[in-house]
Coordinates of C-alpha atoms in Angstrom, one line a residue:
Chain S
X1 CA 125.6 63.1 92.5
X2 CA 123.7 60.0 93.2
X3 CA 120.5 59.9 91.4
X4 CA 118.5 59.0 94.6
X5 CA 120.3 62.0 96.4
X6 CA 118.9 64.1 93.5
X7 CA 115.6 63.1 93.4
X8 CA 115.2 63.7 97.7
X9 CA 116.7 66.9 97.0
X10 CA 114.1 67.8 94.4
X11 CA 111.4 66.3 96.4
X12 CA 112.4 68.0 99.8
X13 CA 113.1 71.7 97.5
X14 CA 109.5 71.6 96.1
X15 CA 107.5 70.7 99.2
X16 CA 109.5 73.2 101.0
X17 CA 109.0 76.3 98.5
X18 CA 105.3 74.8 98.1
X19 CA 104.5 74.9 102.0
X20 CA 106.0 78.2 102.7
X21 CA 104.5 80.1 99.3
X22 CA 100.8 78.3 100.5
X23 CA 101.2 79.9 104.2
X24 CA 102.5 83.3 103.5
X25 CA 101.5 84.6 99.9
X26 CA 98.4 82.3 98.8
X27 CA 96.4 82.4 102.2
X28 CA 97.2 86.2 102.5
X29 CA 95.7 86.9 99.3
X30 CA 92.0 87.0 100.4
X31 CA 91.0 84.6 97.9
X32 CA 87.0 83.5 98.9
X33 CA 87.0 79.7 100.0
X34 CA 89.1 77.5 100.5
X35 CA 93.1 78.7 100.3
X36 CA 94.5 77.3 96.8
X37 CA 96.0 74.3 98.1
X38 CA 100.0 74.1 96.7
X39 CA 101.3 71.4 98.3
X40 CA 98.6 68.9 97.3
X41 CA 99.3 69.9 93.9
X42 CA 103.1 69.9 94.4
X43 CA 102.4 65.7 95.3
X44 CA 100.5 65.0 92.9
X45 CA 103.0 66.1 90.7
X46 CA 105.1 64.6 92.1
X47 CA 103.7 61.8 92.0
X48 CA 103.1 61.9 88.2
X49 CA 106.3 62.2 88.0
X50 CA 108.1 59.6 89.7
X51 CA 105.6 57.0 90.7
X52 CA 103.6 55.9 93.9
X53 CA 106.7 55.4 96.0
X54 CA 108.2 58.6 95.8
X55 CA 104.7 59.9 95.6
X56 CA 104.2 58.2 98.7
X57 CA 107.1 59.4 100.3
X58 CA 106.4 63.2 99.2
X59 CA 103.1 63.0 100.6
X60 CA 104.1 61.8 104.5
X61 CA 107.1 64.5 104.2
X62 CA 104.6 67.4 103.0
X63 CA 102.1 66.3 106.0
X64 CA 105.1 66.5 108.5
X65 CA 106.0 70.4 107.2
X66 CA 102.7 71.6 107.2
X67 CA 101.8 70.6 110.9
X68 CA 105.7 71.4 111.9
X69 CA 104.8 75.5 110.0
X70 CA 103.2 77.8 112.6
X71 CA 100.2 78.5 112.9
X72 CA 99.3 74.7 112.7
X73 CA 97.0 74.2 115.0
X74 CA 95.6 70.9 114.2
X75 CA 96.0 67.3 114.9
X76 CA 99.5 66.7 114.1
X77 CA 99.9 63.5 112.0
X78 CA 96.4 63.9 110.3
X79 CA 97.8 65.8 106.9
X80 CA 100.5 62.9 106.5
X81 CA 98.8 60.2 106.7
X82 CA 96.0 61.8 104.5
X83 CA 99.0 63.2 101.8
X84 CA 101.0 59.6 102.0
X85 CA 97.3 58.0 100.3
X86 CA 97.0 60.9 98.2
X87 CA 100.7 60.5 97.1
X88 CA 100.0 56.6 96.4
X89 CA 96.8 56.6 94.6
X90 CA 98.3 59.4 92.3
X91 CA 101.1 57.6 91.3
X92 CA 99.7 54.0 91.3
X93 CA 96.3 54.8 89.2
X94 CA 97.5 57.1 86.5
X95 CA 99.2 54.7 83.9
X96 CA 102.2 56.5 82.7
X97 CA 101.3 55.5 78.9
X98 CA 97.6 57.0 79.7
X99 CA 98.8 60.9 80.6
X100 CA 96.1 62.9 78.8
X101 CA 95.8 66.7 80.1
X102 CA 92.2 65.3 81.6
X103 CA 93.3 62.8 83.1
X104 CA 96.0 64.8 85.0
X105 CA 93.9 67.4 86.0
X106 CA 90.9 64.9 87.0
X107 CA 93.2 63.4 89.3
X108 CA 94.4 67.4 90.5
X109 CA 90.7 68.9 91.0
X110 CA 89.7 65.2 93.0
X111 CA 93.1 64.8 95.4
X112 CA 92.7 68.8 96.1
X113 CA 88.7 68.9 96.4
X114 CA 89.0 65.2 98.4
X115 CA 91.9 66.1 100.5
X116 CA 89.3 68.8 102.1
X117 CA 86.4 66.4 102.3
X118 CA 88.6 63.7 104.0
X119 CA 90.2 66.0 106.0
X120 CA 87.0 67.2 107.4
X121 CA 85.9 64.3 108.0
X122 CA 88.6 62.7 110.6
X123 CA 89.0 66.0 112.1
X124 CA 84.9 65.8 112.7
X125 CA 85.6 62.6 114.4
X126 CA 89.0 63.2 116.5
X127 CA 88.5 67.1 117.6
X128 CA 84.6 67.3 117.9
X129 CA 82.4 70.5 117.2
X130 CA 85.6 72.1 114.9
X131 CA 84.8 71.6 111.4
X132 CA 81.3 73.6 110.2
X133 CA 79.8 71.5 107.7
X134 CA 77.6 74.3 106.2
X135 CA 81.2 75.7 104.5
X136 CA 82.5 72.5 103.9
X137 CA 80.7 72.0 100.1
X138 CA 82.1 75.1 99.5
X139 CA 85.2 74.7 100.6
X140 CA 85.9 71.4 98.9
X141 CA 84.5 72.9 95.1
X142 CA 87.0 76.1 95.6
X143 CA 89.4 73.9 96.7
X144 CA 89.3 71.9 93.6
X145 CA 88.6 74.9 91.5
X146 CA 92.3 76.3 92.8
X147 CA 93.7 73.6 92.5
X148 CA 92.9 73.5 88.9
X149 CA 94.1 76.6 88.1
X150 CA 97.2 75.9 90.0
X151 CA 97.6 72.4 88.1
X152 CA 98.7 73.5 84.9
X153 CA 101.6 75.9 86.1
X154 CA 103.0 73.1 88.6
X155 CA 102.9 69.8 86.6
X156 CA 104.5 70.8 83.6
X157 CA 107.0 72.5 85.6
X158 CA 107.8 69.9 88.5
X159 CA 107.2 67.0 85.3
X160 CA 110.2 69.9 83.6
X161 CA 112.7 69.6 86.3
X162 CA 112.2 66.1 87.2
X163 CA 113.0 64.8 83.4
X164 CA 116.0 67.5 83.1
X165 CA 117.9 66.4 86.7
X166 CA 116.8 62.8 86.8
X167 CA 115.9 61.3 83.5
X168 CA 116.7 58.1 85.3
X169 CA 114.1 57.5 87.6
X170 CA 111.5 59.9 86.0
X171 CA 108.4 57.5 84.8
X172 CA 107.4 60.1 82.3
Chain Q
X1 CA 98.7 44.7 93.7
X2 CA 101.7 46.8 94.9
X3 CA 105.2 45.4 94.6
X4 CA 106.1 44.3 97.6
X5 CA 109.0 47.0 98.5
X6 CA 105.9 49.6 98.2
X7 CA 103.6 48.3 100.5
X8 CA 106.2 48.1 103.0
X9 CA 107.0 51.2 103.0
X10 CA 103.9 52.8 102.8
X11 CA 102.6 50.6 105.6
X12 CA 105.4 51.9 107.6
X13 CA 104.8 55.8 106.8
X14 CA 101.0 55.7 107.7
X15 CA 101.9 53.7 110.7
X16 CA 104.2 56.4 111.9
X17 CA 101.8 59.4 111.0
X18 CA 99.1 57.5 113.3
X19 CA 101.6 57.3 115.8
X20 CA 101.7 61.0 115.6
X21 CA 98.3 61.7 115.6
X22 CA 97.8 59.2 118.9
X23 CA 100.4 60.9 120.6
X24 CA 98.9 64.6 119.9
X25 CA 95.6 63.6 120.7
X26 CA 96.6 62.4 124.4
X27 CA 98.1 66.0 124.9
X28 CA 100.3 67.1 127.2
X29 CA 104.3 67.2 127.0
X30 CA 104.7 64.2 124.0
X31 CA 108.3 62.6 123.4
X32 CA 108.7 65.2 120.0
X33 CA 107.3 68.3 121.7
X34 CA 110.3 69.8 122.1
X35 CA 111.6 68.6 118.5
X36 CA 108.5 70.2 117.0
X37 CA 109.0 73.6 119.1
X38 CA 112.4 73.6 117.4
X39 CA 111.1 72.9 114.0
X40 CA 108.5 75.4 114.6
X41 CA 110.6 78.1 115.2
X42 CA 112.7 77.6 112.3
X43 CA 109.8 77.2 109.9
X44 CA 108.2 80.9 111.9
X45 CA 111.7 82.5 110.7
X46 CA 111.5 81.4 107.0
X47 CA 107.8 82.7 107.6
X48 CA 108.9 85.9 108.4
X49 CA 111.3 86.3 105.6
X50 CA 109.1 84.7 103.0
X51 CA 106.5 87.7 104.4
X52 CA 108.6 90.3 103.9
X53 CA 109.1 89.5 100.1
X54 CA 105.4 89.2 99.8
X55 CA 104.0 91.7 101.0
X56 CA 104.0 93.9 98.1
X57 CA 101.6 91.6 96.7
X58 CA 99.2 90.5 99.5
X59 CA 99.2 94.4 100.1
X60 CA 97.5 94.7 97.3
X61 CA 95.4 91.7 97.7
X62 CA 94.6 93.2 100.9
X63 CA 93.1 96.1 98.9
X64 CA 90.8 94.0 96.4
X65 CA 89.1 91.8 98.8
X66 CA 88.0 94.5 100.4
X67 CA 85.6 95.8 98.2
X68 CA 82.4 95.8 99.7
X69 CA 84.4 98.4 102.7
X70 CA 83.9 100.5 99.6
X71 CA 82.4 103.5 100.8
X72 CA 84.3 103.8 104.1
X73 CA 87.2 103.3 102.1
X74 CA 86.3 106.1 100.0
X75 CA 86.1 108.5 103.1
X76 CA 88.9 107.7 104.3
X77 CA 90.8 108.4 101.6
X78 CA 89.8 111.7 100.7
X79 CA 90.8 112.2 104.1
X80 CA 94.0 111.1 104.2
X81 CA 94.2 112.8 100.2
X82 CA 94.7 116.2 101.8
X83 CA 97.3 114.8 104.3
X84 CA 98.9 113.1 101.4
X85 CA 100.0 116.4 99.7
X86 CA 102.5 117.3 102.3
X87 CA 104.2 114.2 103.2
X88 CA 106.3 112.7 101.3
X89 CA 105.7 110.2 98.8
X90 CA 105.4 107.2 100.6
X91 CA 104.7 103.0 99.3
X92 CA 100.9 103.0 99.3
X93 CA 101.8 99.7 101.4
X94 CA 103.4 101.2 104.0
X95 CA 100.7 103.8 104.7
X96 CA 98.6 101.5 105.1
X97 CA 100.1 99.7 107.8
X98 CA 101.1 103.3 109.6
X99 CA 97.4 104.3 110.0
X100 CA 96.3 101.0 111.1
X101 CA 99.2 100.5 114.0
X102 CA 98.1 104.7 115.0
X103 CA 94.6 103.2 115.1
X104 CA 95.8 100.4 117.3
X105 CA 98.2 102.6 119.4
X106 CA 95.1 104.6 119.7
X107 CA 92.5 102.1 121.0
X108 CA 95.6 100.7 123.0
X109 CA 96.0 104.2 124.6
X110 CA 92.4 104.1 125.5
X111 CA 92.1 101.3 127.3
X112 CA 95.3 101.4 128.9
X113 CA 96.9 98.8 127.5
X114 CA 100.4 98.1 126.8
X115 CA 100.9 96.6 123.6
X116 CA 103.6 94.9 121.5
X117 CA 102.7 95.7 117.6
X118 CA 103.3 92.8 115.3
X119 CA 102.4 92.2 111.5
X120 CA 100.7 89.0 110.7
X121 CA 103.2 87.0 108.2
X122 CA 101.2 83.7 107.4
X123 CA 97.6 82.4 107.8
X124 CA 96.3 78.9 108.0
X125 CA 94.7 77.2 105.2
X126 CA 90.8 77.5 105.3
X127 CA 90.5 74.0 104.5
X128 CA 92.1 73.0 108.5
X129 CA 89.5 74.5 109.8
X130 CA 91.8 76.4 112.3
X131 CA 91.2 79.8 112.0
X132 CA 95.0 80.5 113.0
X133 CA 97.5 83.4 111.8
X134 CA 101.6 83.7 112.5
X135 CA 102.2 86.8 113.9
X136 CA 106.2 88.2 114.1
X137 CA 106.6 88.5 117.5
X138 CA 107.7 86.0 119.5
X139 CA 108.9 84.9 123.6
X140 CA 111.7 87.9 122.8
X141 CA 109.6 90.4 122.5
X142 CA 107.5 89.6 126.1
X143 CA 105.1 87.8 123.9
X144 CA 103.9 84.9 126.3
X145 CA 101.2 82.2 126.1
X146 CA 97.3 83.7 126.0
X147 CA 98.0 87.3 125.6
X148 CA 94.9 89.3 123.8
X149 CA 95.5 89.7 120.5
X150 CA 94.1 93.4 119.3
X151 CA 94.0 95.9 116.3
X152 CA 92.7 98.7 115.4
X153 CA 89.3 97.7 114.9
X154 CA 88.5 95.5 117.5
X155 CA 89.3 91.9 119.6
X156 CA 91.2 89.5 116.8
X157 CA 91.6 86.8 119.4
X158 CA 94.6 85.1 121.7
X159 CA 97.9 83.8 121.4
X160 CA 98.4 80.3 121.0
X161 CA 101.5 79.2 120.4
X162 CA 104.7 81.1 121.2
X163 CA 107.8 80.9 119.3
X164 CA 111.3 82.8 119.6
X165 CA 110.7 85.4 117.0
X166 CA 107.1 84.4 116.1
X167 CA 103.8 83.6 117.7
X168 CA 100.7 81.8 116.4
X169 CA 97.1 83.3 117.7
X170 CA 93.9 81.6 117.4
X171 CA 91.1 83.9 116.4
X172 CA 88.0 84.8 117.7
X173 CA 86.1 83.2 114.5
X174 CA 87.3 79.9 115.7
X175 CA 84.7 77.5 116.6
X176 CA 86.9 76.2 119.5
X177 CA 87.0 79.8 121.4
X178 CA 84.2 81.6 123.5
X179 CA 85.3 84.4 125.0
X180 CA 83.2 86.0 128.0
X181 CA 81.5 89.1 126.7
X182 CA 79.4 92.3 128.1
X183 CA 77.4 94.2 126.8
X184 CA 78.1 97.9 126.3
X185 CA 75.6 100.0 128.8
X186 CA 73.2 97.1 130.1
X187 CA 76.0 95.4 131.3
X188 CA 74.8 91.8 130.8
X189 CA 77.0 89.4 130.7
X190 CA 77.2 86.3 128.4
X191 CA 79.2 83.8 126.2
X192 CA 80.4 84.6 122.5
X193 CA 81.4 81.9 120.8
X194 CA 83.3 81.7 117.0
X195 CA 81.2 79.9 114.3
X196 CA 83.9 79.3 111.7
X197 CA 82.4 82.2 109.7
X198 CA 84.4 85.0 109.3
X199 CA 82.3 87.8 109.8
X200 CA 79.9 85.9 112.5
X201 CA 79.9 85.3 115.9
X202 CA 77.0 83.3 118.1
X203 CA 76.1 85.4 121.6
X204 CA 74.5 83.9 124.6
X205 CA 73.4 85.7 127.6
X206 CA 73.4 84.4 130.8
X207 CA 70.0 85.9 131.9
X208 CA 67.5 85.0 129.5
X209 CA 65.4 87.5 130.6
X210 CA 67.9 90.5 130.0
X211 CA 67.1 92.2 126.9
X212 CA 69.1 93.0 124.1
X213 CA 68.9 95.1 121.1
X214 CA 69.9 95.0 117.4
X215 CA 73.4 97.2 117.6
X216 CA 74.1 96.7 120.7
X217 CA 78.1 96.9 121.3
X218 CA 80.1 94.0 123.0
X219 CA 83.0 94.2 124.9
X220 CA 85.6 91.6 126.3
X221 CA 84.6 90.8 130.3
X222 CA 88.1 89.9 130.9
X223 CA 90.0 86.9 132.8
X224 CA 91.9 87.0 135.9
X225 CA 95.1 88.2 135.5
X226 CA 94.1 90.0 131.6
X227 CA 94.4 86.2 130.1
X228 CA 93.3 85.2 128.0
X229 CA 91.1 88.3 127.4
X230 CA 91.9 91.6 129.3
X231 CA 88.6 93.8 129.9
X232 CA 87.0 96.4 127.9
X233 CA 88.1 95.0 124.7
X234 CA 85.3 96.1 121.8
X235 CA 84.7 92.9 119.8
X236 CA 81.5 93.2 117.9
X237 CA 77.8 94.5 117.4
X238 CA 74.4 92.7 117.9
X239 CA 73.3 91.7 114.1
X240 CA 70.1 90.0 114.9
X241 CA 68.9 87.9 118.6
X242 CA 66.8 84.9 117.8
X243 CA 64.2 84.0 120.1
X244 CA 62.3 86.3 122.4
X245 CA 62.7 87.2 126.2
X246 CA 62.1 84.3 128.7
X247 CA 63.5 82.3 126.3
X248 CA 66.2 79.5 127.0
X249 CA 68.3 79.6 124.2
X250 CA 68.0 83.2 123.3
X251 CA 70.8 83.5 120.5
X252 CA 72.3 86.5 119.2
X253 CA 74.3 87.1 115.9
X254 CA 77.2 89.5 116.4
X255 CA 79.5 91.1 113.7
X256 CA 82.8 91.4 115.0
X257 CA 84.1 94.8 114.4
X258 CA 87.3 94.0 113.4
X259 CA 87.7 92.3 109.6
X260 CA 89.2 88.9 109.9
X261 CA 89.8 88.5 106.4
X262 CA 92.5 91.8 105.6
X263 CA 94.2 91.8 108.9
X264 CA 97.7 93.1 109.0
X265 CA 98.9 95.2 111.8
X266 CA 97.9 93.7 115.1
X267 CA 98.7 94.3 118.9
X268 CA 99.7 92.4 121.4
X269 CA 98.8 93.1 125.1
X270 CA 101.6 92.5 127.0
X271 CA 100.2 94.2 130.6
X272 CA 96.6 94.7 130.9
X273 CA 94.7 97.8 132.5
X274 CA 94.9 98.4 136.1
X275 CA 91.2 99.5 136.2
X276 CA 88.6 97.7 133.9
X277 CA 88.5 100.6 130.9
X278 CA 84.4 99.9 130.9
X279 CA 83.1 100.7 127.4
X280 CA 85.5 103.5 126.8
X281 CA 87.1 102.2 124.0
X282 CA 84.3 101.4 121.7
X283 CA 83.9 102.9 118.7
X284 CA 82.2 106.0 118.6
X285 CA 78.2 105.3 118.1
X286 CA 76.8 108.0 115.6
X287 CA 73.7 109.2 117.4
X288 CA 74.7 109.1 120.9
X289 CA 77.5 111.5 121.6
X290 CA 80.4 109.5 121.9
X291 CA 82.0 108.5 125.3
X292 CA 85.0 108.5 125.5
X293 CA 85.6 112.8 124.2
X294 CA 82.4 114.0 126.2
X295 CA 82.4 111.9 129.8
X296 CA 79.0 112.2 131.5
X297 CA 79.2 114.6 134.3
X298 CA 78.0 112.9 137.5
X299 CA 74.9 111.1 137.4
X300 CA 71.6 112.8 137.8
X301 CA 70.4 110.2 140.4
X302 CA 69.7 107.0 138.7
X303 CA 67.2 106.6 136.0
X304 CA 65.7 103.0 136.1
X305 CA 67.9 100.3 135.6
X306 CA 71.3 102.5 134.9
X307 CA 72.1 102.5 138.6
X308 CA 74.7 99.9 138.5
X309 CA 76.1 101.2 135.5
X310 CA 76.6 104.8 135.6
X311 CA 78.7 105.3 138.7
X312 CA 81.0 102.6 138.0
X313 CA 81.7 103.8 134.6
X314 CA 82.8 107.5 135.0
X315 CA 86.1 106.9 136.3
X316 CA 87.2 104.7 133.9
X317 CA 85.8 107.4 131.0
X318 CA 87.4 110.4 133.0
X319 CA 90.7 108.3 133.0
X320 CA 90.6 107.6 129.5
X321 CA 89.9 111.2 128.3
X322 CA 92.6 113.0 130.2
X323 CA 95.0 111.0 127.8

């Protein structure tokens, strides 16, 4: 197979399982805060992994699944255009020859804890009286928190496949 | 600072997600609404099966969060402990969900309403702010746009969004939903509105003269045609009313009686009462003898300001107890 049909195949596989494990098991388990956020992590990895364009690319796609999954109830559009950045900066600021673990899970706890700070904020100014600020602080450190926990079972993993399937294109 | 081919494309992917978010902001019947229904569905049906295979797990999840239920818990088990010994064994899971879609049938019964049980199979993330859940059942199970959304405890909220096999329903936590609320015996009426807080809700009576007491139950006021709330609903009790009478913004804090946070079985009311239930289906209040088993014969002529109340209210309690 093509390597570019490889790589879209593991890009679209792991935003898929990622958005569909973050609706139905993750939210439903109770957790306080915010809901460990997956698919943020499942960018940045991928991101890590193949560079700011697919990173990009994996962010807008993620953004489009989330507000296509019911019960979305948003402002459709929002969650790409947030993810695309988040996909970018991941892969354009983390120097492949600079991968410490720090590093990589700096740049997990700030895309997870900033997704829900930025998030908040455009929603604050496109649907009004929504967002309640008071949990917001909350909500972003839980957020990170998660997604730190998350970070070192996805990274390795995603980083795992991507070298095995597509040493090619795989930046690490 | 980006090679060329990268700013392109990026350029062109925010472009088209601010397209999107334009053309969902102006509302109404958008060019990909009916692509994104599609979608939708197909994503509620993965939901559904992606559920099933969880549920063992956020059963149990369901369990831990619910710690400080503690003592109630504890009741209710040694309850069901004696029960337990002649059934046969059963998935702690599934008993679960029997007693809390009984519970439902039960309030349902109550009130009169007809009901479509469904399990909820997805939640939104806390971080959207939407306080949103996927439910499985959909436009082919009657399931149609603002239906009240029920369990066993209480008012969970109204149906947004309707799928084929699955339905999205907005919750009464939301911050974007006030749902018109009265209150059980004085009959005031008011606005409740969601705070974005799970367990909190902000009241506001229209009379600001009207009193209103710590504990004092609520119950939906209902909507013409039972949408999006049908009446006589329970949905909460008075915490703590800020401000004193006369005031303008006289503000209570309600508790809604059922728990956002472990909901699984829900229902669905698919036909509302005939007749407005009344407070009948509230929960039974520990030092008043409950309504709904022991009907108050017909009123001793009118003490003070229960004249409007009492006669209107024994029907409804009479209908509800010869269940």
């Amino acid at each position: 197979m093509n390597v570019k049909v490889r790589q879209a195949v593991i890009i679209g596989s792991a935003i898929f399982i990622a958005v569909i494990l973050e609706l139905t098991l993750l939210s439903r388990l109770g957790l306080p805060g915010a809901t460990p956020d997956l698919v943020v992590v499942t960018i940045v990895a991928i991101a890590l992994a193949y560079g700011p364009l697919p990173g990009a690319i994996a962010g807008f796609s993620a953004g489009i699944v989330m507000g296509l999954a019911p019960p979305f109830d948003g402002v459709f559009g929002v969650q790409a255009f947030i993810f695309t950045i988040v996909g970018l900066v991941t892969g354009a600021v983390v120097d492949p020859r600079d991968r410490s673990v720090p590093v990589i899970m700096g740049m997990v706890g700030l895309s997870t804890g900033g997704v829900v700070l930025i998030n908040a904020l455009v929603l604050s100014v496109l649907s009004g009286d929504r967002v309640v600020w008071e949990i917001v602080p909350g909500l972003t450190l839980t957020a990170a928190l998660y997604g730190l926990i998350l970070a070192p079972l996805v990274v390795p993993l995603i980083g795992k496949i991507v070298r095995t399937l597509t040493p090619e294109v795989a930046v690490l | 600072m980006f090679p060329r081919r990268l700013r392109v494309v990026v350029a062109v992917l925010l472009g088209v997600a601010l397209t999107f978010v334009i053309l969902d902001l102006r509302g109404g019947q958008g060019p990909f609404t009916s692509a994104r229904n599609v979608m939708s569905s197909i994503f509620g049906g993965i939901e559904r099966g992606a559920a099933t295979v969880f549920s063992p797990i956020t059963g149990f999840a369901d369990f831990w969060t619910n710690t400080r239920d503690q003592k109630a818990r504890l009741d209710e088990l040694e309850k069901s402990n004696a029960e337990l010994q002649s059934e046969v064994k059963r998935a702690a899971d599934d008993r679960a969900r029997a007693s809390a879609l009984d519970g439902m049938l039960k309030v349902a019964g109550l009130g009169r309403y007809r009901v479509v049980p469904a399990e909820v199979i997805a939640i939104g993330p806390a971080q959207d702010f939407s306080w949103t859940v996927t439910i499985d059942a959909g436009s082919d199970d009657g399931i149609e746009l603002d239906m009240t959304v029920l369990n066993y405890q209480g008012l969970v909220g109204r149906v947004s969004n309707v799928e084929k096999r699955t339905s999205s329903v907005v919750l009464i936590v939301d911050p974007s939903v006030s749902v018109g609320a009265r209150v059980a015996g004085s009959q005031e009426i008011g606005i409740l509105s969601g705070t974005g807080k799970q367990s909190e809700l902000q009241y506001q009576l229209l009379d600001p003269l009207a009193s209103l007491e710590k504990g004092a139950a609520l119950v939906t006021f209902g909507s013409k045609d039972g949408r999006p709330y049908v009446p006589g609903v329970p949905i909460g009790e008075v915490l703590s009313v800020a401000g004193t009478a006369g005031q303008l913004s006289r503000v209570a804090t309600v508790r809604p009686f059922a728990d956002i946070s472990t909901l699984s079985i829900v229902g669905v009311v698919v036909r509302p009462p005939r007749t407005d239930p009344r407070d009948s289906v509230l929960p039974a209040v520990p030092d008043a003898p409950a309504l709904i088993t022991q009907p108050t014969p017909s009123p001793t002529p009118a003490e003070s300001s229960a004249v409007m109340s009492v006669p209107s209210e024994v029907p409804a309690t009479e209908s509800a107890a010869t269940q």
